[in-house]
CSV table of C-alpha atoms in Angstrom, one decimal:
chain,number,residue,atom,x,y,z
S,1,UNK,CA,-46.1,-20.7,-19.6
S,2,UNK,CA,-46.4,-17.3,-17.6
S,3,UNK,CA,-46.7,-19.6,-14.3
S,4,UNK,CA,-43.4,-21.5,-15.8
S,5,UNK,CA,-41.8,-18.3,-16.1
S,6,UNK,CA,-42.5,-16.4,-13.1
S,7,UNK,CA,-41.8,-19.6,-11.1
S,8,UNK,CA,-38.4,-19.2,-12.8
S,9,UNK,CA,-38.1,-15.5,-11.7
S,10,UNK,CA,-39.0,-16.7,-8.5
S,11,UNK,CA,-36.4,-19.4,-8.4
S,12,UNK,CA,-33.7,-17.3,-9.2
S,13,UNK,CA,-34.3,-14.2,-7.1
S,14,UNK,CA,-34.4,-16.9,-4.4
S,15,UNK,CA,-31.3,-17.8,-5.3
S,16,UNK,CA,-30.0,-14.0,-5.8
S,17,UNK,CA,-31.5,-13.6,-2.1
S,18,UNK,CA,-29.3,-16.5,-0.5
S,19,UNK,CA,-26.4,-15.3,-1.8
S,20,UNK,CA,-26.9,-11.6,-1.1
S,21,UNK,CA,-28.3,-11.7,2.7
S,22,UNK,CA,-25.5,-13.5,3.8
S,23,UNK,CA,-22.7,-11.4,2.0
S,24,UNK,CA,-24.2,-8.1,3.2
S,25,UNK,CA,-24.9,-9.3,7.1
S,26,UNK,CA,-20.9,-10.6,6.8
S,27,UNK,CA,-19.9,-7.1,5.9
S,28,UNK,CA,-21.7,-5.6,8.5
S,29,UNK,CA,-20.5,-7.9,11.1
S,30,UNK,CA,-17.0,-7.3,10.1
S,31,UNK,CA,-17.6,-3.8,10.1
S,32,UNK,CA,-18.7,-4.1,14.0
S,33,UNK,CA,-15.8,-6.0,14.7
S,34,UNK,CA,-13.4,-3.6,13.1
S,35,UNK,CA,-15.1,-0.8,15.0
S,36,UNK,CA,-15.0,-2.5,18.3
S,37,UNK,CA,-11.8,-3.6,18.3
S,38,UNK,CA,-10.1,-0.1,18.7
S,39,UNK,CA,-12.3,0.8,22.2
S,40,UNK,CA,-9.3,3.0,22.6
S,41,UNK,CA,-9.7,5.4,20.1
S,42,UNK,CA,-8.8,8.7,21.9
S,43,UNK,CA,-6.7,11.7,20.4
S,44,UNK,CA,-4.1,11.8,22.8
S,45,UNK,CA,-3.4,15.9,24.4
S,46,UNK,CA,-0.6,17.6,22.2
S,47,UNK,CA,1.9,18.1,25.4
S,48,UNK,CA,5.8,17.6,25.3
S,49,UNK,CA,5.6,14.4,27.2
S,50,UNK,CA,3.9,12.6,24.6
S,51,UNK,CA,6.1,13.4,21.6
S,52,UNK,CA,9.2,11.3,21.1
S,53,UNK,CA,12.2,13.0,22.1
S,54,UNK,CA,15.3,12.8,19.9
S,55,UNK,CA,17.9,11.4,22.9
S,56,UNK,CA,15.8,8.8,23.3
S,57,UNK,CA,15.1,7.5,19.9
S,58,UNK,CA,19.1,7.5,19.2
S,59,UNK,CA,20.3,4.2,17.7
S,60,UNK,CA,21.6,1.4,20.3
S,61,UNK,CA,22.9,-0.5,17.0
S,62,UNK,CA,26.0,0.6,16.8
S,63,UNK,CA,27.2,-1.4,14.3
S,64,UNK,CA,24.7,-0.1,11.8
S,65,UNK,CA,26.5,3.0,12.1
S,66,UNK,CA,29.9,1.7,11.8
S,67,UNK,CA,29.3,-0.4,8.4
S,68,UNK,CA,28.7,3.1,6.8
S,69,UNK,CA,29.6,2.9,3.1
S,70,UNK,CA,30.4,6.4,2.8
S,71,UNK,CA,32.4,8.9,4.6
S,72,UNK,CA,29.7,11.5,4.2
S,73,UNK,CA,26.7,9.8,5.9
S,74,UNK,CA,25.2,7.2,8.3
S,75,UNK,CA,22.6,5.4,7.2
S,76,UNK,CA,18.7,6.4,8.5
S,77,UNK,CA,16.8,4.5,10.4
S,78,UNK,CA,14.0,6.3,11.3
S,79,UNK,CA,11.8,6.5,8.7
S,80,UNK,CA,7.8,7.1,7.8
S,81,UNK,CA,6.7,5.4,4.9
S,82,UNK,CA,3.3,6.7,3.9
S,83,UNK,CA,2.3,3.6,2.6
S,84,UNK,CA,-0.3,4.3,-0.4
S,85,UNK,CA,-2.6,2.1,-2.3
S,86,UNK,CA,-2.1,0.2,-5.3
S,87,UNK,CA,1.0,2.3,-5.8
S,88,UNK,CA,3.7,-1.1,-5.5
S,89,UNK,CA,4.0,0.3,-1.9
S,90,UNK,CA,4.0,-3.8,-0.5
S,91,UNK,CA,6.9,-4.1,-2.3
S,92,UNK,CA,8.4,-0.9,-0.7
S,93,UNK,CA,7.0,-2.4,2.6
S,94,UNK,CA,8.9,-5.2,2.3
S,95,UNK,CA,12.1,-3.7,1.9
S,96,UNK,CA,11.5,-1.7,5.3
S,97,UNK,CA,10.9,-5.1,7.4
S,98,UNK,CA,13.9,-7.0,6.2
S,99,UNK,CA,16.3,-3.7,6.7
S,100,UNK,CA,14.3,-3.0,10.2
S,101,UNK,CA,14.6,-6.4,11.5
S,102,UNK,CA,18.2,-7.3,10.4
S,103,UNK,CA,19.0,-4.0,12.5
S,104,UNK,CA,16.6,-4.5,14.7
S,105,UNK,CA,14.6,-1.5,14.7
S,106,UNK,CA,11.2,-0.8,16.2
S,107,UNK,CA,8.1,-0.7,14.2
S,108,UNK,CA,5.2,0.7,15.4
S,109,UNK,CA,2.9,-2.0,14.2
S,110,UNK,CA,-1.2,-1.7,14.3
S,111,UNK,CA,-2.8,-4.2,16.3
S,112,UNK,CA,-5.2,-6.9,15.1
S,113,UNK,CA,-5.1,-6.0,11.4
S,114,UNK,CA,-2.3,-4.8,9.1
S,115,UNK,CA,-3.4,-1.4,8.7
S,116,UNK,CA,-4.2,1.8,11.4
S,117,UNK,CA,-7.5,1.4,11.6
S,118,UNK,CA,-8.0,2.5,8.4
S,119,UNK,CA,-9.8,4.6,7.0
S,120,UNK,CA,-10.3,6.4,10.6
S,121,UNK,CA,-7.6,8.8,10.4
S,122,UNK,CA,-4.2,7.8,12.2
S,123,UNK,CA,-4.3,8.1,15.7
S,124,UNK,CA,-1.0,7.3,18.1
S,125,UNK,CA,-3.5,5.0,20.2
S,126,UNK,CA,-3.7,2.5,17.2
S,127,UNK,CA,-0.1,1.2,17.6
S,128,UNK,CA,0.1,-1.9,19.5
S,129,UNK,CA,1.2,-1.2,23.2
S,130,UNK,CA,1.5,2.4,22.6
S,131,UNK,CA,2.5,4.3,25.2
S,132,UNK,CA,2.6,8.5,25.2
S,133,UNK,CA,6.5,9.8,24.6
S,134,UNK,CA,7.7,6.4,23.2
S,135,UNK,CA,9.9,6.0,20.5
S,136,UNK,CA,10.0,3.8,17.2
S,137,UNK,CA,12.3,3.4,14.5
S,138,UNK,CA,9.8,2.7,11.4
S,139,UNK,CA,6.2,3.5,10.3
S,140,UNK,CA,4.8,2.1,7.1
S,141,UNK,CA,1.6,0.3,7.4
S,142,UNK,CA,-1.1,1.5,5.8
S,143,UNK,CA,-2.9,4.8,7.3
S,144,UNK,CA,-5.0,7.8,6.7
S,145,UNK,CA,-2.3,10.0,7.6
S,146,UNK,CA,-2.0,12.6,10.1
S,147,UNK,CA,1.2,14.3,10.0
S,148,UNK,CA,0.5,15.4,14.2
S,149,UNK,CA,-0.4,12.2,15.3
S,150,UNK,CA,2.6,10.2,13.3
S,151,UNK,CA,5.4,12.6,14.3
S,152,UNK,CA,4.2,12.3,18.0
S,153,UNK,CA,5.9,8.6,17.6
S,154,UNK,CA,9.4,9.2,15.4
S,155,UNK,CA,12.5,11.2,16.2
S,156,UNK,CA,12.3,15.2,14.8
S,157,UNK,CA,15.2,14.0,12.6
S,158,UNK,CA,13.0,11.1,10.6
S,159,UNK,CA,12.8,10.4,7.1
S,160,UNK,CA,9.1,11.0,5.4
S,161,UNK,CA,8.7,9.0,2.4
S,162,UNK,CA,5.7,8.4,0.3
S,163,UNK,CA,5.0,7.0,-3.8
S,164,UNK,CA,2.8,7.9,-6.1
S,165,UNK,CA,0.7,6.6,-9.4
S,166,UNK,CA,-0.2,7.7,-12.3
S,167,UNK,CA,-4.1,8.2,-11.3
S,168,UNK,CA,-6.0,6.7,-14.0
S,169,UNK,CA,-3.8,3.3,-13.8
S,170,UNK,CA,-4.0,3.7,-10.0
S,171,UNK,CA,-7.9,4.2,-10.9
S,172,UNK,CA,-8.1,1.4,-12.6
S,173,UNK,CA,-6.5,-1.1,-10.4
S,174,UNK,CA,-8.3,0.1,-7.0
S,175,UNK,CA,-11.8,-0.5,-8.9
S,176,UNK,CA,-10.8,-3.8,-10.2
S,177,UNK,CA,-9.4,-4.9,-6.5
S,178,UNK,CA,-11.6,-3.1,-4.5
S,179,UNK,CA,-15.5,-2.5,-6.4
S,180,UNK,CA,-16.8,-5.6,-4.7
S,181,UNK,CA,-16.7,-3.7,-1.1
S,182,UNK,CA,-18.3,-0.9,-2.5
S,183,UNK,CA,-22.2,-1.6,-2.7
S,184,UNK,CA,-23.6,1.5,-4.8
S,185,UNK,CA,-21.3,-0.3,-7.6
S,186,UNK,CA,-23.0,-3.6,-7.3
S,187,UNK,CA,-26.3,-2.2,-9.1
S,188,UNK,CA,-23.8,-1.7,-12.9
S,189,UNK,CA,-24.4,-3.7,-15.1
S,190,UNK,CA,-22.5,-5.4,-18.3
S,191,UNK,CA,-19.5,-7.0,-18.7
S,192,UNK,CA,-17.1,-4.2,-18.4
S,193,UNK,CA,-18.0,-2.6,-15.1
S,194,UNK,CA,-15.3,0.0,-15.0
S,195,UNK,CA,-16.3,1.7,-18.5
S,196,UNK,CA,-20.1,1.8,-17.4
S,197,UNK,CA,-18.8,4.0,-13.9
S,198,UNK,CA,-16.7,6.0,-16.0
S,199,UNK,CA,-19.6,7.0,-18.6
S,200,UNK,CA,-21.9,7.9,-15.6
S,201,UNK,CA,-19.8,7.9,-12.1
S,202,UNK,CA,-22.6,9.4,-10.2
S,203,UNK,CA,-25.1,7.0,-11.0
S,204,UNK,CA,-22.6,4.6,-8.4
S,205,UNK,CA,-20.7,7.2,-6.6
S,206,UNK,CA,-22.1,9.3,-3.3
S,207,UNK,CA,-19.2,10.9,-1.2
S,208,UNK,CA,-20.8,9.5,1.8
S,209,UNK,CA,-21.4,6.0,0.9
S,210,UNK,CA,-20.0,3.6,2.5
S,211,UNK,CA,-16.4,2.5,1.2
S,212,UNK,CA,-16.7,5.1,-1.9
S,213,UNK,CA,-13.6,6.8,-1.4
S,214,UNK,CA,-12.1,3.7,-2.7
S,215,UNK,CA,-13.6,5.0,-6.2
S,216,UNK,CA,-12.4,8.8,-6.2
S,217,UNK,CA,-8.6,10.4,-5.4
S,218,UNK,CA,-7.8,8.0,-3.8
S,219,UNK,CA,-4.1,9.2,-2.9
S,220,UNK,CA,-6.0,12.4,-1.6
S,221,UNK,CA,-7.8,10.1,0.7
S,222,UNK,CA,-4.6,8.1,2.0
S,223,UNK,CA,-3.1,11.6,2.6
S,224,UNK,CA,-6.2,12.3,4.9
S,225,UNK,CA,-7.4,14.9,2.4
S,226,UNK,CA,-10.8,15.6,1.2
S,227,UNK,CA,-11.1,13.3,-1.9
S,228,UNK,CA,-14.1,15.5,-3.3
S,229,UNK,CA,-12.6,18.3,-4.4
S,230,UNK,CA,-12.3,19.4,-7.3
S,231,UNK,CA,-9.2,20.0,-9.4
S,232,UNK,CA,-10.0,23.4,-9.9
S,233,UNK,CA,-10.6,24.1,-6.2
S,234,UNK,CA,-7.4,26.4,-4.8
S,235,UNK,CA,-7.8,24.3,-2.0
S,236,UNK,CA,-6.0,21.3,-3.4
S,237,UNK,CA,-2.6,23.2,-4.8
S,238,UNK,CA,-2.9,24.8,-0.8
S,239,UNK,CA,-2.9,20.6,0.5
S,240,UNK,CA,-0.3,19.6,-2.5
S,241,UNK,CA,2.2,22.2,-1.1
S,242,UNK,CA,1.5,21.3,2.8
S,243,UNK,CA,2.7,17.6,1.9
S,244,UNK,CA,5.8,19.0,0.0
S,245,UNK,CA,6.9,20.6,3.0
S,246,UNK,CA,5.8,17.3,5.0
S,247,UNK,CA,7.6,14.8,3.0
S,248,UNK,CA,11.6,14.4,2.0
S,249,UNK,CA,10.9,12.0,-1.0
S,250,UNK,CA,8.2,10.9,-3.1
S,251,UNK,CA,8.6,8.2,-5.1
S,252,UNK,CA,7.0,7.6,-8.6
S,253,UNK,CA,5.8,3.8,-8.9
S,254,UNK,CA,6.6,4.2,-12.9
S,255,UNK,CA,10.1,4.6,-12.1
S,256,UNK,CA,10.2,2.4,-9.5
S,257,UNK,CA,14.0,1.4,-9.8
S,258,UNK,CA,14.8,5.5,-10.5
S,259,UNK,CA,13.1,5.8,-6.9
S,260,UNK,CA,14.7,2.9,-5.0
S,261,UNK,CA,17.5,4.6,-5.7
S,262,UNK,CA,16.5,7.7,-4.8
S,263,UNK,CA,15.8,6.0,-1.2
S,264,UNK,CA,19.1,4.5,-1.4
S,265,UNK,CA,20.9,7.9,-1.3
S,266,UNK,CA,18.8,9.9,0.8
S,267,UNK,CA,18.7,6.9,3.4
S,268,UNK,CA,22.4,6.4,2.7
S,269,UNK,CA,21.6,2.7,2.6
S,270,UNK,CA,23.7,0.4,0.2
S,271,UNK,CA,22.5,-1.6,-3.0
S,272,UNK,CA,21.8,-4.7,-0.6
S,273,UNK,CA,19.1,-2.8,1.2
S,274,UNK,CA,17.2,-2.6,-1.7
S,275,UNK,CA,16.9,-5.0,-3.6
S,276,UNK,CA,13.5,-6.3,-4.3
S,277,UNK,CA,11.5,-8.9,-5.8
S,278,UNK,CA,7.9,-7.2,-7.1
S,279,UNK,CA,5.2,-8.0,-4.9
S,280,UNK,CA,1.3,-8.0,-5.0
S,281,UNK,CA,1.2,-7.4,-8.9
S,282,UNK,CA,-2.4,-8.6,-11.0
S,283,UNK,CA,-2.1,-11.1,-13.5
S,284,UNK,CA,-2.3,-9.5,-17.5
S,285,UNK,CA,-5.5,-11.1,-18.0
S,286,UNK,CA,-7.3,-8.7,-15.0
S,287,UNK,CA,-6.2,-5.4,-16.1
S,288,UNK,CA,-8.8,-3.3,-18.2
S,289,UNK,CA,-6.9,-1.3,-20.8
S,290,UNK,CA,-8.4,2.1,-21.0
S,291,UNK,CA,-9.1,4.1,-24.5
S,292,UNK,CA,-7.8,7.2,-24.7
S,293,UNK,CA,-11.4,8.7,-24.0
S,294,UNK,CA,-12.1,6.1,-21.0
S,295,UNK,CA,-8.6,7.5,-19.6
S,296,UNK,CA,-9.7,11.0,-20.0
S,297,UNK,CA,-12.3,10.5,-18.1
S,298,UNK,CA,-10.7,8.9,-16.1
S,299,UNK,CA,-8.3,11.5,-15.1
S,300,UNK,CA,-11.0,14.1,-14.9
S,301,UNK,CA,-12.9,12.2,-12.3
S,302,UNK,CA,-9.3,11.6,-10.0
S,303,UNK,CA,-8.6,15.7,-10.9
S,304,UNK,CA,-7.0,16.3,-7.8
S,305,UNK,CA,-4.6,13.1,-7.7
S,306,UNK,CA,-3.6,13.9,-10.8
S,307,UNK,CA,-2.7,17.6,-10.1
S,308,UNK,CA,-0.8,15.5,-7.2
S,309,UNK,CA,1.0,13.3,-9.5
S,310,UNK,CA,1.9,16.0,-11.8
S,311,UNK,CA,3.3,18.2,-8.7
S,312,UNK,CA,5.3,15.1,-7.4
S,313,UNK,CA,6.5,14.2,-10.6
S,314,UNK,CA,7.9,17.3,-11.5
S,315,UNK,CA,10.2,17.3,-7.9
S,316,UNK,CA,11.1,13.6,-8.5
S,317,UNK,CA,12.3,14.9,-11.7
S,318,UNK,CA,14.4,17.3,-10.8
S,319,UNK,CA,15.7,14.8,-8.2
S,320,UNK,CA,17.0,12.6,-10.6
S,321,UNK,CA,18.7,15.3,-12.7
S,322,UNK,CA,20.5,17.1,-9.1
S,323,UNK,CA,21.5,13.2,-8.7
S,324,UNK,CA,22.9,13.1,-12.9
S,325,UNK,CA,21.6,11.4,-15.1
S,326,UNK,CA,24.5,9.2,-16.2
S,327,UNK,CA,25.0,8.4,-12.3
S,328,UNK,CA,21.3,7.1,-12.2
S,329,UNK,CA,21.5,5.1,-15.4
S,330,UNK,CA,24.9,3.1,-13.8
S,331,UNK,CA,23.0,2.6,-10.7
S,332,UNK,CA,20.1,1.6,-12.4
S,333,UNK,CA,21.8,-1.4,-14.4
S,334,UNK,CA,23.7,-2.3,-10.6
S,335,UNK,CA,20.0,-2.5,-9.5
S,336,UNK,CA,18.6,-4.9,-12.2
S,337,UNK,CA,22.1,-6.9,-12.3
S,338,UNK,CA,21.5,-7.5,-8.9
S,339,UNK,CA,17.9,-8.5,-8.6
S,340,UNK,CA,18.4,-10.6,-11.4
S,341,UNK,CA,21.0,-12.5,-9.9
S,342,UNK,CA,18.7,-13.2,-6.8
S,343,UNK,CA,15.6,-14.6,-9.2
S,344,UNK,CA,18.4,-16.7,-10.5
S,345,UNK,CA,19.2,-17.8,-7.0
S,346,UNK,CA,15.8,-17.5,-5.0
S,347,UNK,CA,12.8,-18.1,-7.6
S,348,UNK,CA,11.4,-21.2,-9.0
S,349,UNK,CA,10.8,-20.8,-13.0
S,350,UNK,CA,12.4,-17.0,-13.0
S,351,UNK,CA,9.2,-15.4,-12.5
S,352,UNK,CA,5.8,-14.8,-10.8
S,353,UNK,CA,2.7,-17.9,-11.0
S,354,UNK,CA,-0.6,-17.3,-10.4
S,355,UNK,CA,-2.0,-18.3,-7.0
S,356,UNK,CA,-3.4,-21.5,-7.9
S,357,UNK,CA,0.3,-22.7,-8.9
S,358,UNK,CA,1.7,-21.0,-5.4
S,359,UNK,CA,3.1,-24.6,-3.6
S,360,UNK,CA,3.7,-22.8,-0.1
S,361,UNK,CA,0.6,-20.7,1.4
S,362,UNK,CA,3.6,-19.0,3.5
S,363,UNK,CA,3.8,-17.0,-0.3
S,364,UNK,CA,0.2,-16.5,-0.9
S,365,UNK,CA,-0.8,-13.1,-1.6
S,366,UNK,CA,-3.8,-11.6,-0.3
S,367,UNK,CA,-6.3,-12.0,-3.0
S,368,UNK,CA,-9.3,-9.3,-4.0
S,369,UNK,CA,-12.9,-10.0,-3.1
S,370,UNK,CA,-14.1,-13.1,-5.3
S,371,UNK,CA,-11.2,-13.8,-7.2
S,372,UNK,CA,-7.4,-15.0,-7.5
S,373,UNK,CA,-5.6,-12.3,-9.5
S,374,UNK,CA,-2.8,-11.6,-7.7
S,375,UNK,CA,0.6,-13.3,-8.4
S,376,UNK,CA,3.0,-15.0,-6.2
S,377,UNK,CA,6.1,-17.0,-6.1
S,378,UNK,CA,7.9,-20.1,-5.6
S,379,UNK,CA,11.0,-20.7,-4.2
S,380,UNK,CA,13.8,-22.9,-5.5
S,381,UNK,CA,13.6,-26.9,-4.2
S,382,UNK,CA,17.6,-26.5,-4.4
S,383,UNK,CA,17.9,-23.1,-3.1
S,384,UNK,CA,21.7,-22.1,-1.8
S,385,UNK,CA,21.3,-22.7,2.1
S,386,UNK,CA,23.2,-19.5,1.8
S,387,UNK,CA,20.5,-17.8,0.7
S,388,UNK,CA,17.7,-19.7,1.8
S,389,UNK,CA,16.5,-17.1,4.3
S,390,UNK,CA,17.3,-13.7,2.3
S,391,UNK,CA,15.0,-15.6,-0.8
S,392,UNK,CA,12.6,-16.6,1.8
S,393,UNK,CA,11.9,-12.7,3.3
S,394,UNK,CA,12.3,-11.0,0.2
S,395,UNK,CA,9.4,-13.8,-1.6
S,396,UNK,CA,6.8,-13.4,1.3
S,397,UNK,CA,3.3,-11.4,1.6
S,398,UNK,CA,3.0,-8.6,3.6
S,399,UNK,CA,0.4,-10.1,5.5
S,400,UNK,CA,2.5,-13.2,6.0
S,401,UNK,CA,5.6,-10.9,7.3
S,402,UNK,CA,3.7,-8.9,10.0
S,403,UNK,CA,3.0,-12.5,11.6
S,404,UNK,CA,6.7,-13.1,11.2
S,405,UNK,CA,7.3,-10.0,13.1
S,406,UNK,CA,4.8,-10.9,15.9
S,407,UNK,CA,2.0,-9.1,14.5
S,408,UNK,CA,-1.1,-10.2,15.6
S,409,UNK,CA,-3.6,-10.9,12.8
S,410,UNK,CA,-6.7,-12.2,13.7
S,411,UNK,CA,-9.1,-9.5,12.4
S,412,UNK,CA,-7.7,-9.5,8.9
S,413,UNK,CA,-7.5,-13.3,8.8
S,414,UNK,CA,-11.0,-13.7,10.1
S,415,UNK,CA,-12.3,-11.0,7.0
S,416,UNK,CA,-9.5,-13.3,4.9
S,417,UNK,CA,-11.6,-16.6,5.7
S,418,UNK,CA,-15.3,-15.0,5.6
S,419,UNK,CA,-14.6,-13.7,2.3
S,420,UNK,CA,-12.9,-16.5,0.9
S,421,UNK,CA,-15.5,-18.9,2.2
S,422,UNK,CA,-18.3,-16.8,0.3
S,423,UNK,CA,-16.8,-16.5,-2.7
């Protein structure tokens, strides 16, 4: 019986070990082929001549300018979106491509892959066909951001826009989507994975590891911050205050319909412009719902996002109330009235389906490592030819849109296909 059994063990660390070589020599492969397809990776000299000047970047759409709503303002079009994770940014994302491409804008796209190279921190020299002293409209893929290097390719007069989460949600939701790519957390065990990091995060956490900051402040990490700090650290009130001064707006992804129209009025963009179908969200089943001690240590471990969060959500605040109240809650209801009325006309069933039950891949979300928990949507069979193509932008991916845009892909949709065909 002791042969029997060991020739079991055997058996299945054989197994283990066909699975496991060939996942880990795929990630380092893809991580080659990220890093050697940015040969170009060169901080470009700080001179005048590279910097977008303001004449240049002024609008040639004139008629942008003229469908002004108000008499007060013209609506923006050059705007930085500091696109953050699991913060409902894609949805955010996808409200900047359909305004920037029925007024066709320029976007400074990335090249290869939907994000800047991330997480190297944003360089001009990521953008595809960057050249030094051109100008674009709109910035919002995903970056480490670099306030220098992004300014060097906007107008002095652009918008900065960002949106935050509440950290431990935001917590949550990263390690659900993104665990798999970190390998110090492949060694917990059990069935609830996110409980066991919480109860001992340095067991599976080293700042250096590769992919960890996934796992800790993350938001200080997009910001191209140092995600180890401590909360306690002066340090991180010194970096909370530097974006304050960097950004015009940040948004709060629990008051996401507050926010939009937020946008709305600093952009001076009309109620059209913003409406939005919600994109990328995690079926119910997938989200771990935290104790009240799982969250509190939960928060203490993301300390300086949430001393972020609490800064930003004290301005956005205040926002709301220099805006009135009873001018928010009107615009509010316009917002929902209006949104409802296009998943009346646009959307199959009313609502979200999982991806199994998605009938056109041209509305397939990107799904996590291993599994299929992010929702999409179908559109209507009898959809109004009217607004056959305003259902069909505001329903698709972000990863499906670049293409639209003439973003090529072929990076991410290689890592798309090696992933999917392991799992």
């Amino acid at each position: 019986s002791v042969h029997i059994m060991s020739g079991i063990k055997a058996t299945k660390c054989k197994a283990l070990l066909r699975v496991l070589i060939p996942w880990v020599l795929l990630t380092n492969v893809m991580v080659a082929l990220y890093c050697l397809r940015s040969p170009n990776q060169v901080k470009l000299s700080d001179s005048q001549k590279d910097t977008c000047p303001l004449g240049v970047a002024k609008l040639q759409n004139k008629s942008l300018i003229k469908q002004t709503h108000s008499e007060e303002c013209s609506p923006k079009v050059n705007v930085m979106f500091m696109k953050t994770h699991k913060t409902a940014s894609s949805t955010i994302l996808n409200i900047l491509f359909r305004f920037g491409e029925k007024h066709k804008l320029r976007f400074a796209f990335p090249d290869g892959r939907n994000d800047f190279f991330y997480p190297s921190p944003f360089l001009c020299s990521q953008v595809k066909d960057y050249k030094p002293g051109e100008c674009f409209n709109i910035v919002c893929n995903h970056m480490r951001f670099d306030h220098q290097e992004v300014s060097k390719l906007l107008p002095p007069d652009s918008v900065y826009v960002t949106i935050l989460r509440d950290p431990v949600d935001l917590f949550e939701s990263s390690f659900h989507y993104y665990h798999k790519a970190v390998p110090l957390t492949w060694r917990i065990r059990g069935e609830n994975k996110l409980t066991e990091f919480l109860n001992n995060p340095w067991a599976f956490y080293s700042p250096e590891a590769f992919n960890s900051f996934y796992l800790k402040n993350l938001l200080f990490f997009d910001f191209g911050l140092d995600n180890n700090l401590e909360a306690d650290d002066p340090r991180v009130m010194t970096e909370i205050k530097n974006l304050s001064r960097r950004f015009h707006l940040v948004l709060i992804a629990e008051y996401f319909e507050e926010s939009l129209i937020l946008l709305k009025d600093l952009l001076c963009w009309t109620m059209e412009d913003i409406l939005y179908f919600k994109l990328n969200a995690r079926k119910s089943s997938s989200v771990s719902h935290l104790d009240a001690e799982m969250r509190a240590k939960a928060l203490q471990w993301n300390g300086a996002d949430w001393k972020l969060y609490q800064y930003f959500n004290g301005t956005f605040w205040a926002r709301v109330k220099a805006y009135g109240r009873e001018r928010m809650k009107q615009e509010v209801e316009e917002l929902r009235r209006r949104n409802a009325e296009m998943k009346d006309i646009c959307i199959e069933g009313g609502g979200a389906v999982e991806a199994q039950k998605i009938q056109n891949r041209r509305f397939l979300p990107w799904q996590p490592v291993g599994e299929s928990s992010i929702l999409g949507y179908n559109i209507k069979k009898d959809v109004d030819p009217r607004f056959r193509t305003v259902c069909e932008k505001m329903l698709t991916p972000e990863i499906q849109y670049l293409s639209e845009l003439g973003v090529s892909l072929w990076l991410t949709r290689l890592w798309g296909w090696l992933k999917d065909a392991i799992y």
